[in-house]
mmCIF file of C-alpha atoms and ligand atoms in Angstrom:
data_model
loop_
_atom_site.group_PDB
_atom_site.id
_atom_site.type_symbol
_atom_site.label_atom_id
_atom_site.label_comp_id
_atom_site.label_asym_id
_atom_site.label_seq_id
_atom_site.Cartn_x
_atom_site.Cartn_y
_atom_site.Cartn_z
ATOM 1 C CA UNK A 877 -18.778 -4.779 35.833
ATOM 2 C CA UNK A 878 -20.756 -5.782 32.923
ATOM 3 C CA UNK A 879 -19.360 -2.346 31.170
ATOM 4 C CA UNK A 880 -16.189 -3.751 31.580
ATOM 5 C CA UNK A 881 -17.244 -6.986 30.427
ATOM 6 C CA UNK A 882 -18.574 -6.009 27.288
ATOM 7 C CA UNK A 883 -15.583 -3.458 27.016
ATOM 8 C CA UNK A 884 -12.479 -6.488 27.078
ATOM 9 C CA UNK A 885 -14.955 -8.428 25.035
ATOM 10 C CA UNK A 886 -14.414 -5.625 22.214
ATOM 11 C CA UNK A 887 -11.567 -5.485 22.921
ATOM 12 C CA UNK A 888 -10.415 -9.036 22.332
ATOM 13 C CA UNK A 889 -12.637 -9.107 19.593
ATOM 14 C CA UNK A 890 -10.758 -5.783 18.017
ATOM 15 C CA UNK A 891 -7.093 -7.557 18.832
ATOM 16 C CA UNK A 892 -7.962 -10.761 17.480
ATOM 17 C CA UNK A 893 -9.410 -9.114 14.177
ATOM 18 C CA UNK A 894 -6.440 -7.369 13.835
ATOM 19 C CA UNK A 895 -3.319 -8.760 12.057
ATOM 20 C CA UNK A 896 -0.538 -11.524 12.708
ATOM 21 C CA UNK A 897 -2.551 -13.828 10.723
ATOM 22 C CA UNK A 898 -2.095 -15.827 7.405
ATOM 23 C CA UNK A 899 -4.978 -15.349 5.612
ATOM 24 C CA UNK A 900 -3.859 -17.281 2.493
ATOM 25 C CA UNK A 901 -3.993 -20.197 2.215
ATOM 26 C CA UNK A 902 -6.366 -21.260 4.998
ATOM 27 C CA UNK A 903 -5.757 -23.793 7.867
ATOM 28 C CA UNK A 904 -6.027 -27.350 6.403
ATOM 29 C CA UNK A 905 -5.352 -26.693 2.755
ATOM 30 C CA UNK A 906 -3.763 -29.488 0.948
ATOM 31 C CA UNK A 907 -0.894 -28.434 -1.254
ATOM 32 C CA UNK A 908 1.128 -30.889 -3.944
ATOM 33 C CA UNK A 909 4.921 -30.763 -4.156
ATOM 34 C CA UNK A 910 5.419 -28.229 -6.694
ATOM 35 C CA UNK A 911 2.365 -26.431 -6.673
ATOM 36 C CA UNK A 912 1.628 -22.623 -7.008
ATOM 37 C CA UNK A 913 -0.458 -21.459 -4.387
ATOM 38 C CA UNK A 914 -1.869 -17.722 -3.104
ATOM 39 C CA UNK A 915 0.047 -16.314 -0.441
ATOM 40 C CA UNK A 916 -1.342 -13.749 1.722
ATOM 41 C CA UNK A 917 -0.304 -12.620 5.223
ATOM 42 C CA UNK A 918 -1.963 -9.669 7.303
ATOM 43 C CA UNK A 919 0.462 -8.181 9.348
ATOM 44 C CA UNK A 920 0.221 -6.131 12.786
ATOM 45 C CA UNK A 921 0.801 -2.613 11.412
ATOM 46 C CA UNK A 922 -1.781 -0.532 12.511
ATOM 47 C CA UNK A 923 -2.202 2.940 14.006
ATOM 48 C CA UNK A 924 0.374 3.259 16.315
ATOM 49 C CA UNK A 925 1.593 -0.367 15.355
ATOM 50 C CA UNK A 926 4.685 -0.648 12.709
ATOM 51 C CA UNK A 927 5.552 -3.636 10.801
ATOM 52 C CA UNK A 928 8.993 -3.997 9.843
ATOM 53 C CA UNK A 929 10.148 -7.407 7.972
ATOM 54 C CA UNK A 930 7.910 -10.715 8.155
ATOM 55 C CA UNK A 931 10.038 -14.017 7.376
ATOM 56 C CA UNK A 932 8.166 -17.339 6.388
ATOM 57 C CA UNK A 933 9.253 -20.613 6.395
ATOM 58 C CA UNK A 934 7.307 -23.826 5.666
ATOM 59 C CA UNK A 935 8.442 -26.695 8.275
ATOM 60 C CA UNK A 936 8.007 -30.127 7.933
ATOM 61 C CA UNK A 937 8.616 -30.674 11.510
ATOM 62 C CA UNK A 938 7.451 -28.448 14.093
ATOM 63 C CA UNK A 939 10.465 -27.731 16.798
ATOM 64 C CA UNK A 940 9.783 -29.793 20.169
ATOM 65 C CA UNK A 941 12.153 -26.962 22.381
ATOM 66 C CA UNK A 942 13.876 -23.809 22.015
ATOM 67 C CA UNK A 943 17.400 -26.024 23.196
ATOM 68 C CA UNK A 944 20.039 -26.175 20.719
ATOM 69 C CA UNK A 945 19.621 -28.946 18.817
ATOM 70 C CA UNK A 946 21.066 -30.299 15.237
ATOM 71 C CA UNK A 947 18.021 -31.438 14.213
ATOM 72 C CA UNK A 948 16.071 -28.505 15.332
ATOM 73 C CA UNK A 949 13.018 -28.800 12.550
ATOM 74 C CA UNK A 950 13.295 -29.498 9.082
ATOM 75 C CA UNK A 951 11.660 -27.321 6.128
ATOM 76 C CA UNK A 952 11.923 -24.462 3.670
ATOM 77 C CA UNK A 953 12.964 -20.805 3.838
ATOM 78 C CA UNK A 954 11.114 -18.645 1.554
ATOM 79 C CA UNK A 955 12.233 -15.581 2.472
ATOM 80 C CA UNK A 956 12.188 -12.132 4.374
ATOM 81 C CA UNK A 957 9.679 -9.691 3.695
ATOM 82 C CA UNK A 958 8.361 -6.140 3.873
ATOM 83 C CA UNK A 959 5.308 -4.877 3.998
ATOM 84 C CA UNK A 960 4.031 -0.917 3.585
ATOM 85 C CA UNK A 961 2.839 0.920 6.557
ATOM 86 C CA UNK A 962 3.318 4.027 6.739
ATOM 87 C CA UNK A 963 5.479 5.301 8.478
ATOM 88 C CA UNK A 964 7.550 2.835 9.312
ATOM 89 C CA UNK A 965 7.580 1.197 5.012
ATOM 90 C CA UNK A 966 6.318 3.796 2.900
ATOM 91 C CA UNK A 967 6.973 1.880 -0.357
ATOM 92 C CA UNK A 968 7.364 -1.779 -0.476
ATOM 93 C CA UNK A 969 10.853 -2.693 -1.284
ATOM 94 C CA UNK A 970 11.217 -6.436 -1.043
ATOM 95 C CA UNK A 971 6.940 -7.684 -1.149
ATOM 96 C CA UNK A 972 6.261 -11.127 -0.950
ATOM 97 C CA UNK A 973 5.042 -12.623 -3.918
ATOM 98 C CA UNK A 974 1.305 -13.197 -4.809
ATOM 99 C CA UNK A 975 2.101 -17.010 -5.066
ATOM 100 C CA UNK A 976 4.701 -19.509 -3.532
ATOM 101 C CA UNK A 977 6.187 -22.808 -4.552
ATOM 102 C CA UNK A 978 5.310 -25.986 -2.352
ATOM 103 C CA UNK A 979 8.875 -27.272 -2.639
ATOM 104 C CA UNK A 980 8.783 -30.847 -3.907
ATOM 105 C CA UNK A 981 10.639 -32.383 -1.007
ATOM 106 C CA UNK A 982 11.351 -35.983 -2.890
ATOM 107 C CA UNK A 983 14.150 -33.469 -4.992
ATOM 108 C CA UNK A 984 17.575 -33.377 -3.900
ATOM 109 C CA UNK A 985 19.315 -30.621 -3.838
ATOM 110 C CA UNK A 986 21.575 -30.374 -6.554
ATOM 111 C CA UNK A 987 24.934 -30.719 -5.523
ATOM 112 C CA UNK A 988 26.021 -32.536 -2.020
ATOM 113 C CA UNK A 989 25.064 -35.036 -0.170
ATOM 114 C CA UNK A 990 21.475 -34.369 0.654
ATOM 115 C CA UNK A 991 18.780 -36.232 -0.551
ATOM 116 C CA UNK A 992 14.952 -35.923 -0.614
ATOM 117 C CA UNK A 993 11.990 -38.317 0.544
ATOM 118 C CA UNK A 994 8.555 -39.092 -1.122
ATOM 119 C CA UNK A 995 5.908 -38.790 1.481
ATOM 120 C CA UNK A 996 2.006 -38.641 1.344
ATOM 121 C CA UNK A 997 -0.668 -36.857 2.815
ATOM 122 C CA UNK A 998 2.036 -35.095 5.551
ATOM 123 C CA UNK A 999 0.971 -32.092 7.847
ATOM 124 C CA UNK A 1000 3.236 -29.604 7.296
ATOM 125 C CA UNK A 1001 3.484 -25.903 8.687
ATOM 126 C CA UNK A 1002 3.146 -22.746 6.603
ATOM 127 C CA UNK A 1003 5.152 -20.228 9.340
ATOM 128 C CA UNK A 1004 5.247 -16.803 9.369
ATOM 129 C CA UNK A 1005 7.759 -14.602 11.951
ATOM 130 C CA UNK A 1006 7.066 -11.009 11.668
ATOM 131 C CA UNK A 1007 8.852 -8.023 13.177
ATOM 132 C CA UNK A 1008 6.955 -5.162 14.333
ATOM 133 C CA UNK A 1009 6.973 -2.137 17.348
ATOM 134 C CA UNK A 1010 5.034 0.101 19.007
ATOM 135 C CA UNK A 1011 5.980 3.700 20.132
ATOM 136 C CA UNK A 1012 6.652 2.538 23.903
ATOM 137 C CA UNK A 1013 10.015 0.900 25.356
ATOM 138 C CA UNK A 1014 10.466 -1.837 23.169
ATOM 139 C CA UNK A 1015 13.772 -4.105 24.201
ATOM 140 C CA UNK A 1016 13.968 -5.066 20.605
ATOM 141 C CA UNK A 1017 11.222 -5.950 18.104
ATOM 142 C CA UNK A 1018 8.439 -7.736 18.999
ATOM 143 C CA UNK A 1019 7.802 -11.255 17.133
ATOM 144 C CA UNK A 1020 4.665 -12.405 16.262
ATOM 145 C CA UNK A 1021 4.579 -16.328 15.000
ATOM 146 C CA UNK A 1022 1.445 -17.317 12.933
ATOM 147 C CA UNK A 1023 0.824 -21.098 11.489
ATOM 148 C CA UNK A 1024 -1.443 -22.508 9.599
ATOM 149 C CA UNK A 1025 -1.194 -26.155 8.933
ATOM 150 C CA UNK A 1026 -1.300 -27.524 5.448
ATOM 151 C CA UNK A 1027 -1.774 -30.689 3.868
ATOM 152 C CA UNK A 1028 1.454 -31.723 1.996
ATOM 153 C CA UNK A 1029 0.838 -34.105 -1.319
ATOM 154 C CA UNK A 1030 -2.912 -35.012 0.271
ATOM 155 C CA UNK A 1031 -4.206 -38.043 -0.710
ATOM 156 C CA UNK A 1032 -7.693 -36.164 -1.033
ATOM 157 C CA UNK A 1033 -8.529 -33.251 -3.571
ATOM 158 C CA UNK A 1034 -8.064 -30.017 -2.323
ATOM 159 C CA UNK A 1035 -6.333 -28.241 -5.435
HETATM 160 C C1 NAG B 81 -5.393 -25.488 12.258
HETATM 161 O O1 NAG B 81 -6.003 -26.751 12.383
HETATM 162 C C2 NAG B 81 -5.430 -27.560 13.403
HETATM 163 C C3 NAG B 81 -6.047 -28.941 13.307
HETATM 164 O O2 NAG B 81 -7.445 -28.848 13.346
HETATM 165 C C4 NAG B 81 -5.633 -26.884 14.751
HETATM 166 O O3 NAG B 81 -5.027 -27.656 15.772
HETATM 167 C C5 NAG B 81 -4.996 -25.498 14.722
HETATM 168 O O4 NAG B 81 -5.243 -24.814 15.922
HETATM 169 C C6 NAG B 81 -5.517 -24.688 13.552
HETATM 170 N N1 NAG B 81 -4.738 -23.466 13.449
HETATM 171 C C7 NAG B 81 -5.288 -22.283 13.191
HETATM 172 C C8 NAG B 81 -4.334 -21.135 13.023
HETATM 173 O O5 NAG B 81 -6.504 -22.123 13.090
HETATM 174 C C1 NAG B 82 -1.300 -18.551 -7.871
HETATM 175 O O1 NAG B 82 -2.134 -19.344 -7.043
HETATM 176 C C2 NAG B 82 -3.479 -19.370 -7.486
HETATM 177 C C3 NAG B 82 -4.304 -20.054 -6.406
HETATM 178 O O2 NAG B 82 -3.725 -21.267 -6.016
HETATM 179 C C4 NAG B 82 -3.545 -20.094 -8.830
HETATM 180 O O3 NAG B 82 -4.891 -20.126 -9.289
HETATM 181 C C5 NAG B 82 -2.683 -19.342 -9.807
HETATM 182 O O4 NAG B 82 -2.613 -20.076 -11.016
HETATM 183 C C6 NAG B 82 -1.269 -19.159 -9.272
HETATM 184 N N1 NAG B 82 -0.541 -18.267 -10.168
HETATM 185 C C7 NAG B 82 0.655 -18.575 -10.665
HETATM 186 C C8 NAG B 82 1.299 -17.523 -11.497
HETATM 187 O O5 NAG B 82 1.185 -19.659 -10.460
HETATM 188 C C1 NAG B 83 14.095 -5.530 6.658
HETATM 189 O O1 NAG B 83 14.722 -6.501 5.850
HETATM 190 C C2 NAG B 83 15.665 -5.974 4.947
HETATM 191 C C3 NAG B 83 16.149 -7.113 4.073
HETATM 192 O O2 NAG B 83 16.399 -8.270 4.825
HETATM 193 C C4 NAG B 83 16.795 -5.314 5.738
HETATM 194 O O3 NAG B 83 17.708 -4.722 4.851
HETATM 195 C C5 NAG B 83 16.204 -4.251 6.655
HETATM 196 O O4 NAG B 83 17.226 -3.724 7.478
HETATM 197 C C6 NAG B 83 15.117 -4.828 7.536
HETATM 198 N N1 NAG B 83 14.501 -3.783 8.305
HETATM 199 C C7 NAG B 83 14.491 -3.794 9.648
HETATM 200 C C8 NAG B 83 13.823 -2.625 10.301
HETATM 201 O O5 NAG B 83 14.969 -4.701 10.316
HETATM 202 C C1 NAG B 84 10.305 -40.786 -5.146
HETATM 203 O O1 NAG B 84 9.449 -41.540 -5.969
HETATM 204 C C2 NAG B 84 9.857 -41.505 -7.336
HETATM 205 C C3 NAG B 84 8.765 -42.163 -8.163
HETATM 206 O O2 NAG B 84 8.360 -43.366 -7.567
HETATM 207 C C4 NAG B 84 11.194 -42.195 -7.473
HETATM 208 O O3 NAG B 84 11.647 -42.159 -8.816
HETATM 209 C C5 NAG B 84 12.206 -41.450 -6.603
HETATM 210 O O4 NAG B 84 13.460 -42.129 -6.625
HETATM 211 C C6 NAG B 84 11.723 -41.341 -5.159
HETATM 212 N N1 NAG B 84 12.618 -40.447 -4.466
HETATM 213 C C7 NAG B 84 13.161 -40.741 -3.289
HETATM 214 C C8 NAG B 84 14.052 -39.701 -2.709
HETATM 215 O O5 NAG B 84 12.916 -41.779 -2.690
HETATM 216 C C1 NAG B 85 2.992 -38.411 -3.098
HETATM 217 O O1 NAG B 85 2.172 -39.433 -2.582
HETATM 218 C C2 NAG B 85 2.111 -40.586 -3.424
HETATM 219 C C3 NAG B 85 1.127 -41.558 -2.819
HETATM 220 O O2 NAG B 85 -0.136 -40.954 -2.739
HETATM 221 C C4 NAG B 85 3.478 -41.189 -3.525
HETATM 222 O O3 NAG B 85 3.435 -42.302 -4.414
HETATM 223 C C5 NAG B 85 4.454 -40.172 -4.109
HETATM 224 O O4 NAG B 85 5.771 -40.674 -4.073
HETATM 225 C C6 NAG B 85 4.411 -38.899 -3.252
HETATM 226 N N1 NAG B 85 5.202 -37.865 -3.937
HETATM 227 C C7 NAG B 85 6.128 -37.139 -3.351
HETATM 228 C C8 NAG B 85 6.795 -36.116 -4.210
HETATM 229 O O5 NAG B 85 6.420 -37.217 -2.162
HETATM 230 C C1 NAG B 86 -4.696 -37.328 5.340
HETATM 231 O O1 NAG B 86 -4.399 -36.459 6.425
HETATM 232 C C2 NAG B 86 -5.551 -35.862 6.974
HETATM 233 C C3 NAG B 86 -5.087 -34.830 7.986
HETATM 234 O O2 NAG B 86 -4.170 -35.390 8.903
HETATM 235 C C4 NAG B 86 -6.441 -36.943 7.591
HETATM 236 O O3 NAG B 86 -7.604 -36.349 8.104
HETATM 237 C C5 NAG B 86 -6.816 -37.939 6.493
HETATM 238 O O4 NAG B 86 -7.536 -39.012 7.082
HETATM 239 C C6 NAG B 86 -5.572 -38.494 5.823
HETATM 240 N N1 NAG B 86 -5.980 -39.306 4.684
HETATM 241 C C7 NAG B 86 -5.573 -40.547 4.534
HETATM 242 C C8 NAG B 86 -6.071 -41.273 3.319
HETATM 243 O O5 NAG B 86 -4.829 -41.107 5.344
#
């Protein structure tokens, strides 16, 4: 029993080390609109585990239900991602970048009718979807979410 104890205790000590996890920039970091800041994500590929694409948005709103909604979160798309694992991505060909934008969300966009809005010190949501598979029956890819929370245009110095 206490085998067995110490044995999931490893074990969810091993699963939580491993990946799904966005390592940069940290939980709490405050960001300005239109700053450059590190981005780094560690993904589930493993031995035995492939990762496939990652996606990561920023949200301004975190979704309150997985109903259809118009007004379902609001946000950025950065983009879709690879990573290289091998086998599943021997050679990178679409890496994230070392560094993302904060999109400065008092801009408009620049043609229609969308506008922006100046707002302070906002929690905002650094989101990252990834794709990834093991070798068993898999009824589609498995989705990991990870989300650190980040300190949009912080009224205290964090950059
Ligand atoms: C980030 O911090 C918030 C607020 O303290 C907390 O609720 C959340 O669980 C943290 N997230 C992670 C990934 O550590
Ligand atoms: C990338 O982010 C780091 C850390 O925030 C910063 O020091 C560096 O200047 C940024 N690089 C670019 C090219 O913006
Ligand atoms: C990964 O993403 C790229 C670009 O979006 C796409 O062409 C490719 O099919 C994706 N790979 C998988 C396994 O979904
Ligand atoms: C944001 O604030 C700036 C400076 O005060 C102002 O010029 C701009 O019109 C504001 N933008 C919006 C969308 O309110
Ligand atoms: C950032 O916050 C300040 C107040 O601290 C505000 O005056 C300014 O409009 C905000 N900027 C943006 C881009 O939202
Ligand atoms: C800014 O937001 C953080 C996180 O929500 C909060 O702890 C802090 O008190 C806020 N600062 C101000 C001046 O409101």
């Amino acid at each position: 029993m206490f085998l067995v104890a110490i044995f999931l205790a490893l074990l969810a000590g091993f699963v939580s080390a491993n990946g799904g996890v966005i390592t940069t920039p940290t939980n709490g970091t405050v960001i300005m609109p239109g700053e450059s800041f590190a981005f780094s994500y560690d993904p589930m590929a493993d031995y035995s585990i492939s990762t496939y694409n990652y996606t990561v948005f920023l949200f301004t709103k975190l979704p309150s239900s997985l109903f259809s909604s118009t007004e379902w979160s609001n946000g950025h798309y950065f983009g879709r991602f690879d990573y290289p694992n091998y086998p599943a991505v021997p050679y990178s060909t679409h890496p994230a970048p070392a560094n993302l934008t904060m999109p400065d969300f008092s801009q408009s966009p620049r043609t229609g009718w969308g506008s922006g809005a100046n707002v302070t010190n906002a929690t905002v949501y650094l989101l990252v979807l990834e794709e990834w598979l093991t070798g068993s029956d898999n009824f589609g890819l498995t989705m990991s979410l990870a989300i650190n929370e980040l300190i949009y245009n912080g009224t205290t110095s964090g950059s």
